[in-house]
Amino acid sequence: MSESTRRTFRPTGVILVMWAAAVVLAILALVIGLRLPEDYKFTTSQTVTIWVLIGFVALFALFVTLSRVTADEQGLTFVNGWRRRSLAWDEIALVSMRPGAPWPTLETKDGQRFALFAIQGSEGDPARAAVSWLSGHVR
């Protein structure tokens, strides 16, 4: 595999949906909070609770955004949220995704299994193509 065949896979559709959800929630909270009559205003604890929940959605969106699978000459590096792992090609036994699975599974020759969150089954053909491409490079 040459430098020109280095590939990186990211969960593009899921990233867009997660960030859109965070923005929509923030806008809704702001608009509803500003448009409520004075006698129905949010208390401080309610306001903090809403923004903490929106913060959790944004944090989850950040973890999804950080997820990626990068294949190069040495092997595969994948990031699931904040955890990063690198495996040489000769350590990998297979990369597979069952029909209907949310993401593919990577299995090492010593029996360890890892989910590759950056390749989302919900993305359809691009996900299947990514799994096929990765499987074709397993030695």
PDB file of N, CA and C in Angstrom, residues 40-87:
ATOM      1  N   TYR A  40     -44.096  31.889  33.811  1.00  0.00           N
ATOM      2  CA  TYR A  40     -43.681  30.525  33.489  1.00  0.00           C
ATOM      3  C   TYR A  40     -42.187  30.422  33.193  1.00  0.00           C
ATOM      4  N   LYS A  41     -41.422  31.395  33.551  1.00  0.00           N
ATOM      5  CA  LYS A  41     -39.981  31.397  33.242  1.00  0.00           C
ATOM      6  C   LYS A  41     -39.286  30.215  33.913  1.00  0.00           C
ATOM      7  N   PHE A  42     -38.223  29.737  33.254  1.00  0.00           N
ATOM      8  CA  PHE A  42     -37.417  28.656  33.823  1.00  0.00           C
ATOM      9  C   PHE A  42     -36.730  29.131  35.095  1.00  0.00           C
ATOM     10  N   THR A  43     -36.640  28.228  36.069  1.00  0.00           N
ATOM     11  CA  THR A  43     -35.844  28.532  37.254  1.00  0.00           C
ATOM     12  C   THR A  43     -34.374  28.333  36.892  1.00  0.00           C
ATOM     13  N   THR A  44     -33.500  28.763  37.757  1.00  0.00           N
ATOM     14  CA  THR A  44     -32.066  28.598  37.505  1.00  0.00           C
ATOM     15  C   THR A  44     -31.710  27.120  37.364  1.00  0.00           C
ATOM     16  N   SER A  45     -32.259  26.282  38.236  1.00  0.00           N
ATOM     17  CA  SER A  45     -31.931  24.850  38.156  1.00  0.00           C
ATOM     18  C   SER A  45     -32.469  24.223  36.869  1.00  0.00           C
ATOM     19  N   GLN A  46     -33.633  24.650  36.402  1.00  0.00           N
ATOM     20  CA  GLN A  46     -34.165  24.141  35.139  1.00  0.00           C
ATOM     21  C   GLN A  46     -33.287  24.577  33.964  1.00  0.00           C
ATOM     22  N   THR A  47     -32.861  25.824  33.992  1.00  0.00           N
ATOM     23  CA  THR A  47     -31.992  26.340  32.929  1.00  0.00           C
ATOM     24  C   THR A  47     -30.671  25.586  32.902  1.00  0.00           C
ATOM     25  N   VAL A  48     -30.080  25.384  34.067  1.00  0.00           N
ATOM     26  CA  VAL A  48     -28.811  24.649  34.147  1.00  0.00           C
ATOM     27  C   VAL A  48     -29.003  23.216  33.647  1.00  0.00           C
ATOM     28  N   THR A  49     -30.092  22.578  34.042  1.00  0.00           N
ATOM     29  CA  THR A  49     -30.362  21.204  33.610  1.00  0.00           C
ATOM     30  C   THR A  49     -30.473  21.113  32.091  1.00  0.00           C
ATOM     31  N   ILE A  50     -31.209  22.021  31.491  1.00  0.00           N
ATOM     32  CA  ILE A  50     -31.364  22.011  30.028  1.00  0.00           C
ATOM     33  C   ILE A  50     -30.010  22.183  29.352  1.00  0.00           C
ATOM     34  N   TRP A  51     -29.203  23.142  29.807  1.00  0.00           N
ATOM     35  CA  TRP A  51     -27.911  23.390  29.154  1.00  0.00           C
ATOM     36  C   TRP A  51     -26.911  22.269  29.414  1.00  0.00           C
ATOM     37  N   VAL A  52     -27.001  21.617  30.561  1.00  0.00           N
ATOM     38  CA  VAL A  52     -26.137  20.454  30.814  1.00  0.00           C
ATOM     39  C   VAL A  52     -26.513  19.314  29.868  1.00  0.00           C
ATOM     40  N   LEU A  53     -27.804  19.083  29.673  1.00  0.00           N
ATOM     41  CA  LEU A  53     -28.236  18.041  28.734  1.00  0.00           C
ATOM     42  C   LEU A  53     -27.787  18.362  27.309  1.00  0.00           C
ATOM     43  N   ILE A  54     -27.923  19.609  26.900  1.00  0.00           N
ATOM     44  CA  ILE A  54     -27.454  20.012  25.568  1.00  0.00           C
ATOM     45  C   ILE A  54     -25.938  19.848  25.490  1.00  0.00           C
ATOM     46  N   GLY A  55     -25.241  20.143  26.577  1.00  0.00           N
ATOM     47  CA  GLY A  55     -23.789  19.943  26.627  1.00  0.00           C
ATOM     48  C   GLY A  55     -23.411  18.482  26.445  1.00  0.00           C
ATOM     49  N   PHE A  56     -24.195  17.572  27.044  1.00  0.00           N
ATOM     50  CA  PHE A  56     -23.932  16.138  26.864  1.00  0.00           C
ATOM     51  C   PHE A  56     -24.146  15.712  25.416  1.00  0.00           C
ATOM     52  N   VAL A  57     -25.183  16.240  24.783  1.00  0.00           N
ATOM     53  CA  VAL A  57     -25.414  15.927  23.365  1.00  0.00           C
ATOM     54  C   VAL A  57     -24.236  16.434  22.533  1.00  0.00           C
ATOM     55  N   ALA A  58     -23.769  17.656  22.828  1.00  0.00           N
ATOM     56  CA  ALA A  58     -22.620  18.212  22.096  1.00  0.00           C
ATOM     57  C   ALA A  58     -21.350  17.406  22.369  1.00  0.00           C
ATOM     58  N   LEU A  59     -21.158  16.951  23.606  1.00  0.00           N
ATOM     59  CA  LEU A  59     -19.991  16.131  23.933  1.00  0.00           C
ATOM     60  C   LEU A  59     -20.037  14.802  23.180  1.00  0.00           C
ATOM     61  N   PHE A  60     -21.208  14.193  23.127  1.00  0.00           N
ATOM     62  CA  PHE A  60     -21.372  12.955  22.365  1.00  0.00           C
ATOM     63  C   PHE A  60     -21.098  13.208  20.881  1.00  0.00           C
ATOM     64  N   ALA A  61     -21.579  14.344  20.369  1.00  0.00           N
ATOM     65  CA  ALA A  61     -21.315  14.710  18.967  1.00  0.00           C
ATOM     66  C   ALA A  61     -19.817  14.879  18.736  1.00  0.00           C
ATOM     67  N   LEU A  62     -19.110  15.445  19.709  1.00  0.00           N
ATOM     68  CA  LEU A  62     -17.659  15.596  19.590  1.00  0.00           C
ATOM     69  C   LEU A  62     -16.982  14.232  19.524  1.00  0.00           C
ATOM     70  N   PHE A  63     -17.394  13.299  20.381  1.00  0.00           N
ATOM     71  CA  PHE A  63     -16.803  11.958  20.358  1.00  0.00           C
ATOM     72  C   PHE A  63     -17.065  11.262  19.027  1.00  0.00           C
ATOM     73  N   VAL A  64     -18.261  11.447  18.482  1.00  0.00           N
ATOM     74  CA  VAL A  64     -18.569  10.875  17.171  1.00  0.00           C
ATOM     75  C   VAL A  64     -17.688  11.522  16.106  1.00  0.00           C
ATOM     76  N   THR A  65     -17.499  12.836  16.201  1.00  0.00           N
ATOM     77  CA  THR A  65     -16.666  13.563  15.236  1.00  0.00           C
ATOM     78  C   THR A  65     -15.218  13.092  15.280  1.00  0.00           C
ATOM     79  N   LEU A  66     -14.723  12.758  16.453  1.00  0.00           N
ATOM     80  CA  LEU A  66     -13.337  12.304  16.595  1.00  0.00           C
ATOM     81  C   LEU A  66     -13.124  10.887  16.066  1.00  0.00           C
ATOM     82  N   SER A  67     -14.188  10.123  15.933  1.00  0.00           N
ATOM     83  CA  SER A  67     -14.069   8.732  15.482  1.00  0.00           C
ATOM     84  C   SER A  67     -13.592   8.672  14.038  1.00  0.00           C
ATOM     85  N   ARG A  68     -12.640   7.781  13.799  1.00  0.00           N
ATOM     86  CA  ARG A  68     -12.127   7.593  12.434  1.00  0.00           C
ATOM     87  C   ARG A  68     -11.394   6.263  12.350  1.00  0.00           C
ATOM     88  N   VAL A  69     -11.260   5.775  11.130  1.00  0.00           N
ATOM     89  CA  VAL A  69     -10.459   4.594  10.830  1.00  0.00           C
ATOM     90  C   VAL A  69      -9.501   5.020   9.733  1.00  0.00           C
ATOM     91  N   THR A  70      -8.199   4.869   9.981  1.00  0.00           N
ATOM     92  CA  THR A  70      -7.192   5.235   8.989  1.00  0.00           C
ATOM     93  C   THR A  70      -6.353   4.009   8.663  1.00  0.00           C
ATOM     94  N   ALA A  71      -6.291   3.706   7.378  1.00  0.00           N
ATOM     95  CA  ALA A  71      -5.480   2.581   6.900  1.00  0.00           C
ATOM     96  C   ALA A  71      -4.290   3.143   6.143  1.00  0.00           C
ATOM     97  N   ASP A  72      -3.108   2.637   6.466  1.00  0.00           N
ATOM     98  CA  ASP A  72      -1.905   3.024   5.729  1.00  0.00           C
ATOM     99  C   ASP A  72      -1.041   1.784   5.534  1.00  0.00           C
ATOM    100  N   GLU A  73       0.169   1.981   5.080  1.00  0.00           N
ATOM    101  CA  GLU A  73       1.053   0.858   4.781  1.00  0.00           C
ATOM    102  C   GLU A  73       1.348  -0.005   6.014  1.00  0.00           C
ATOM    103  N   GLN A  74       1.468   0.622   7.178  1.00  0.00           N
ATOM    104  CA  GLN A  74       1.809  -0.113   8.396  1.00  0.00           C
ATOM    105  C   GLN A  74       0.632  -0.902   8.960  1.00  0.00           C
ATOM    106  N   GLY A  75      -0.569  -0.389   8.803  1.00  0.00           N
ATOM    107  CA  GLY A  75      -1.717  -1.072   9.378  1.00  0.00           C
ATOM    108  C   GLY A  75      -2.911  -0.165   9.507  1.00  0.00           C
ATOM    109  N   LEU A  76      -3.655  -0.392  10.564  1.00  0.00           N
ATOM    110  CA  LEU A  76      -4.915   0.295  10.780  1.00  0.00           C
ATOM    111  C   LEU A  76      -4.861   1.039  12.104  1.00  0.00           C
ATOM    112  N   THR A  77      -5.277   2.288  12.086  1.00  0.00           N
ATOM    113  CA  THR A  77      -5.421   3.068  13.310  1.00  0.00           C
ATOM    114  C   THR A  77      -6.876   3.471  13.395  1.00  0.00           C
ATOM    115  N   PHE A  78      -7.496   3.205  14.534  1.00  0.00           N
ATOM    116  CA  PHE A  78      -8.890   3.613  14.677  1.00  0.00           C
ATOM    117  C   PHE A  78      -9.092   4.321  16.002  1.00  0.00           C
ATOM    118  N   VAL A  79      -9.951   5.314  15.956  1.00  0.00           N
ATOM    119  CA  VAL A  79     -10.295   6.111  17.126  1.00  0.00           C
ATOM    120  C   VAL A  79     -11.792   5.955  17.341  1.00  0.00           C
ATOM    121  N   ASN A  80     -12.162   5.442  18.497  1.00  0.00           N
ATOM    122  CA  ASN A  80     -13.565   5.328  18.898  1.00  0.00           C
ATOM    123  C   ASN A  80     -13.774   6.296  20.047  1.00  0.00           C
ATOM    124  N   GLY A  81     -14.349   7.461  19.740  1.00  0.00           N
ATOM    125  CA  GLY A  81     -14.511   8.483  20.769  1.00  0.00           C
ATOM    126  C   GLY A  81     -13.171   9.060  21.140  1.00  0.00           C
ATOM    127  N   TRP A  82     -12.696   8.753  22.322  1.00  0.00           N
ATOM    128  CA  TRP A  82     -11.398   9.265  22.756  1.00  0.00           C
ATOM    129  C   TRP A  82     -10.319   8.184  22.786  1.00  0.00           C
ATOM    130  N   ARG A  83     -10.681   6.913  22.561  1.00  0.00           N
ATOM    131  CA  ARG A  83      -9.698   5.818  22.594  1.00  0.00           C
ATOM    132  C   ARG A  83      -9.117   5.578  21.219  1.00  0.00           C
ATOM    133  N   ARG A  84      -7.800   5.491  21.170  1.00  0.00           N
ATOM    134  CA  ARG A  84      -7.090   5.291  19.909  1.00  0.00           C
ATOM    135  C   ARG A  84      -6.333   3.971  19.975  1.00  0.00           C
ATOM    136  N   ARG A  85      -6.413   3.197  18.912  1.00  0.00           N
ATOM    137  CA  ARG A  85      -5.667   1.937  18.824  1.00  0.00           C
ATOM    138  C   ARG A  85      -5.034   1.846  17.450  1.00  0.00           C
ATOM    139  N   SER A  86      -3.849   1.269  17.432  1.00  0.00           N
ATOM    140  CA  SER A  86      -3.158   1.009  16.168  1.00  0.00           C
ATOM    141  C   SER A  86      -2.802  -0.467  16.112  1.00  0.00           C
ATOM    142  N   LEU A  87      -3.067  -1.073  14.973  1.00  0.00           N
ATOM    143  CA  LEU A  87      -2.752  -2.483  14.764  1.00  0.00           C
ATOM    144  C   LEU A  87      -2.045  -2.634  13.428  1.00  0.00           C
TER     145      LEU A  87
END
